[in-house]
Amino acid sequence: MPRDFNLMFQTNVGAMSDASSVAYLRPETAQGIFINYKNVLMTSRQKLPFGIAQIGKAFRNEITPRNFIFRSREFEQMEIEYFIPPGDDVWQPFHEKWIADAEEFLKMVGLKEELMGYDVHEGDGLAHYARACTDITFRFPFGVQELMGIASRGDFDLQSHNKGSGKGNCGLTSIIV
């Protein structure tokens, strides 16, 4: 019989352990960028396009059925959100440039081109919020794995935070690296 898995790590905050002390460790790092983007925009006097980068811990209770059953629990992640002007005709050149620049950077730091590849997500392989997503893959001794993902997320995250917070729309869209 199929069972549901909780992919988030639950913990208790405080001296007492009851329903009111339940909290969850963050499953990704990008959401903090979306929460703070307006503050960054206003205090740093940035003009579009601009990016915000963040490194931090993320925790998931993922079950990965590769190399037998492997549980990934703690990740050190770096994410870059690159905010661009809104519009359906704007995002594609930015997305393509990020892919090309990322590949050049990886070669510049010493990765061999023949060990790199691409996994272009299409159709059902795209996340519900993504316009496009391309993973740069690397052939490790244990197999090919994603090294970096470049997704054009549109304004899904920004609109979700605007709606949830009751704050106004800033009219930005983003590309995540």
CSV table of C-alpha atoms in Angstrom, one decimal:
chain,number,residue,atom,x,y,z
A,1,MET,CA,0.0,0.0,0.0
A,2,PRO,CA,1.5,3.4,-1.0
A,3,ARG,CA,2.5,5.7,1.9
A,4,ASP,CA,2.8,9.5,2.0
A,5,PHE,CA,6.2,10.9,2.9
A,6,ASN,CA,6.8,14.1,4.7
A,7,LEU,CA,9.6,15.8,2.8
A,8,MET,CA,10.1,18.6,5.4
A,9,PHE,CA,12.0,18.1,8.6
A,10,GLN,CA,9.7,18.7,11.6
A,11,THR,CA,11.2,19.9,14.9
A,12,ASN,CA,10.0,21.6,18.1
A,13,VAL,CA,11.1,25.0,19.2
A,14,GLY,CA,11.3,25.8,22.9
A,15,ALA,CA,11.5,23.9,26.1
A,16,MET,CA,8.1,22.2,25.7
A,17,SER,CA,7.2,19.8,23.0
A,18,ASP,CA,3.6,20.2,22.1
A,19,ALA,CA,1.5,21.2,19.0
A,20,SER,CA,2.2,24.9,19.6
A,21,SER,CA,6.0,24.4,19.4
A,22,VAL,CA,6.1,22.6,16.0
A,23,ALA,CA,8.3,24.1,13.3
A,24,TYR,CA,9.9,23.0,10.1
A,25,LEU,CA,13.5,23.5,9.0
A,26,ARG,CA,13.7,25.3,5.7
A,27,PRO,CA,13.6,23.0,2.6
A,28,GLU,CA,15.3,25.5,0.3
A,29,THR,CA,17.1,28.8,0.5
A,30,ALA,CA,15.6,30.8,-2.3
A,31,GLN,CA,12.4,31.9,-0.6
A,32,GLY,CA,14.3,34.3,1.7
A,33,ILE,CA,15.5,36.1,-1.4
A,34,PHE,CA,11.9,36.6,-2.5
A,35,ILE,CA,10.8,37.8,0.9
A,36,ASN,CA,13.6,40.4,1.0
A,37,TYR,CA,13.8,41.5,-2.6
A,38,LYS,CA,11.9,44.7,-2.2
A,39,ASN,CA,14.1,45.7,0.8
A,40,VAL,CA,17.2,45.0,-1.4
A,41,LEU,CA,15.7,46.9,-4.3
A,42,MET,CA,14.9,50.0,-2.2
A,43,THR,CA,18.0,50.1,0.0
A,44,SER,CA,20.6,49.4,-2.7
A,45,ARG,CA,19.0,51.5,-5.4
A,46,GLN,CA,19.3,48.7,-7.9
A,47,LYS,CA,17.9,49.0,-11.4
A,48,LEU,CA,16.8,46.0,-13.5
A,49,PRO,CA,18.3,43.7,-14.2
A,50,PHE,CA,20.0,42.8,-10.9
A,51,GLY,CA,20.7,39.7,-8.8
A,52,ILE,CA,20.7,38.5,-5.2
A,53,ALA,CA,22.8,35.5,-4.1
A,54,GLN,CA,22.6,33.5,-1.0
A,55,ILE,CA,24.3,30.5,0.5
A,56,GLY,CA,22.8,28.4,3.3
A,57,LYS,CA,21.7,25.2,4.8
A,58,ALA,CA,18.5,23.5,3.6
A,59,PHE,CA,17.0,20.3,5.0
A,60,ARG,CA,14.8,17.8,3.3
A,61,ASN,CA,13.7,14.3,4.0
A,62,GLU,CA,14.3,13.2,0.4
A,63,ILE,CA,14.4,9.6,-0.6
A,64,THR,CA,16.5,9.1,-3.7
A,65,PRO,CA,16.2,5.8,-5.4
A,66,ARG,CA,19.6,6.0,-7.1
A,67,ASN,CA,22.6,4.0,-6.0
A,68,PHE,CA,20.3,1.9,-3.9
A,69,ILE,CA,18.1,3.9,-1.5
A,70,PHE,CA,19.9,7.1,-0.4
A,71,ARG,CA,18.4,9.6,2.0
A,72,SER,CA,19.5,13.2,1.5
A,73,ARG,CA,18.8,15.3,4.5
A,74,GLU,CA,21.1,18.3,4.7
A,75,PHE,CA,22.2,20.4,1.8
A,76,GLU,CA,24.5,23.3,1.5
A,77,GLN,CA,22.9,25.4,-1.3
A,78,MET,CA,23.8,28.5,-3.2
A,79,GLU,CA,21.1,30.2,-5.2
A,80,ILE,CA,21.1,33.3,-7.3
A,81,GLU,CA,17.9,35.1,-8.2
A,82,TYR,CA,18.3,37.4,-11.2
A,83,PHE,CA,15.5,39.8,-11.5
A,84,ILE,CA,14.6,41.0,-15.0
A,85,PRO,CA,11.9,43.3,-16.5
A,86,PRO,CA,8.5,41.7,-16.8
A,87,GLY,CA,7.2,40.5,-20.2
A,88,ASP,CA,6.8,37.4,-22.2
A,89,ASP,CA,9.3,38.6,-24.8
A,90,VAL,CA,12.0,39.4,-22.3
A,91,TRP,CA,13.0,36.3,-20.4
A,92,GLN,CA,14.3,34.0,-23.2
A,93,PRO,CA,17.5,36.0,-24.1
A,94,PHE,CA,18.3,36.3,-20.3
A,95,HIS,CA,17.8,32.5,-19.8
A,96,GLU,CA,20.0,31.6,-22.8
A,97,LYS,CA,22.8,34.1,-21.7
A,98,TRP,CA,22.8,32.5,-18.2
A,99,ILE,CA,23.2,29.1,-19.6
A,100,ALA,CA,26.1,30.2,-21.8
A,101,ASP,CA,27.8,32.2,-19.1
A,102,ALA,CA,27.4,29.3,-16.6
A,103,GLU,CA,29.1,26.9,-19.0
A,104,GLU,CA,31.9,29.4,-19.6
A,105,PHE,CA,32.4,29.8,-15.9
A,106,LEU,CA,32.6,26.1,-15.3
A,107,LYS,CA,35.2,25.7,-18.0
A,108,MET,CA,37.1,28.6,-16.7
A,109,VAL,CA,37.4,27.0,-13.2
A,110,GLY,CA,38.7,23.8,-14.8
A,111,LEU,CA,35.8,21.5,-15.7
A,112,LYS,CA,36.3,19.6,-18.9
A,113,GLU,CA,33.7,20.3,-21.5
A,114,GLU,CA,33.5,16.6,-22.5
A,115,LEU,CA,32.3,15.8,-19.0
A,116,MET,CA,29.5,18.4,-19.1
A,117,GLY,CA,26.1,18.0,-20.7
A,118,TYR,CA,22.6,19.5,-20.6
A,119,ASP,CA,19.2,18.2,-19.4
A,120,VAL,CA,16.5,20.5,-20.9
A,121,HIS,CA,13.2,20.1,-19.0
A,122,GLU,CA,10.1,20.1,-21.2
A,123,GLY,CA,6.4,19.4,-20.8
A,124,ASP,CA,5.6,17.5,-17.6
A,125,GLY,CA,9.3,17.7,-16.6
A,126,LEU,CA,9.0,21.4,-16.0
A,127,ALA,CA,8.0,22.7,-12.5
A,128,HIS,CA,4.5,24.3,-12.5
A,129,TYR,CA,6.1,27.8,-12.1
A,130,ALA,CA,8.8,27.5,-14.7
A,131,ARG,CA,8.8,28.9,-18.2
A,132,ALA,CA,12.0,27.0,-19.0
A,133,CYS,CA,14.7,25.0,-17.1
A,134,THR,CA,18.0,23.6,-18.2
A,135,ASP,CA,20.3,21.6,-15.9
A,136,ILE,CA,24.0,21.6,-16.6
A,137,THR,CA,25.1,18.0,-15.8
A,138,PHE,CA,28.4,16.5,-15.0
A,139,ARG,CA,29.7,13.0,-15.6
A,140,PHE,CA,31.1,12.0,-12.1
A,141,PRO,CA,32.8,8.6,-11.6
A,142,PHE,CA,29.5,7.3,-10.2
A,143,GLY,CA,27.3,8.6,-13.0
A,144,VAL,CA,25.8,11.8,-14.5
A,145,GLN,CA,24.3,14.2,-12.0
A,146,GLU,CA,22.9,17.7,-12.1
A,147,LEU,CA,25.6,20.2,-11.3
A,148,MET,CA,23.6,23.4,-11.8
A,149,GLY,CA,20.0,24.2,-12.7
A,150,ILE,CA,19.0,27.4,-14.6
A,151,ALA,CA,15.3,28.1,-14.5
A,152,SER,CA,13.2,30.9,-15.7
A,153,ARG,CA,10.6,31.0,-12.9
A,154,GLY,CA,8.5,33.9,-14.2
A,155,ASP,CA,6.8,35.9,-11.4
A,156,PHE,CA,5.3,32.9,-9.6
A,157,ASP,CA,7.3,33.4,-6.4
A,158,LEU,CA,7.0,37.2,-6.3
A,159,GLN,CA,3.3,37.1,-6.9
A,160,SER,CA,2.8,34.4,-4.2
A,161,HIS,CA,4.7,36.5,-1.7
A,162,ASN,CA,2.9,39.6,-2.7
A,163,LYS,CA,-0.5,37.9,-2.3
A,164,GLY,CA,0.4,36.2,1.0
A,165,SER,CA,1.8,39.4,2.5
A,166,GLY,CA,-0.8,41.8,1.1
A,167,LYS,CA,2.0,44.0,-0.4
A,168,GLY,CA,1.8,45.5,-3.8
A,169,ASN,CA,3.2,44.0,-7.0
A,170,CYS,CA,6.7,45.1,-8.0
A,171,GLY,CA,6.4,44.0,-11.6
A,172,LEU,CA,9.5,41.8,-11.6
A,173,THR,CA,10.2,38.4,-13.0
A,174,SER,CA,13.2,36.2,-12.1
A,175,ILE,CA,15.7,33.7,-13.3
A,176,ILE,CA,17.1,31.3,-10.7
A,177,VAL,CA,20.5,29.8,-11.0
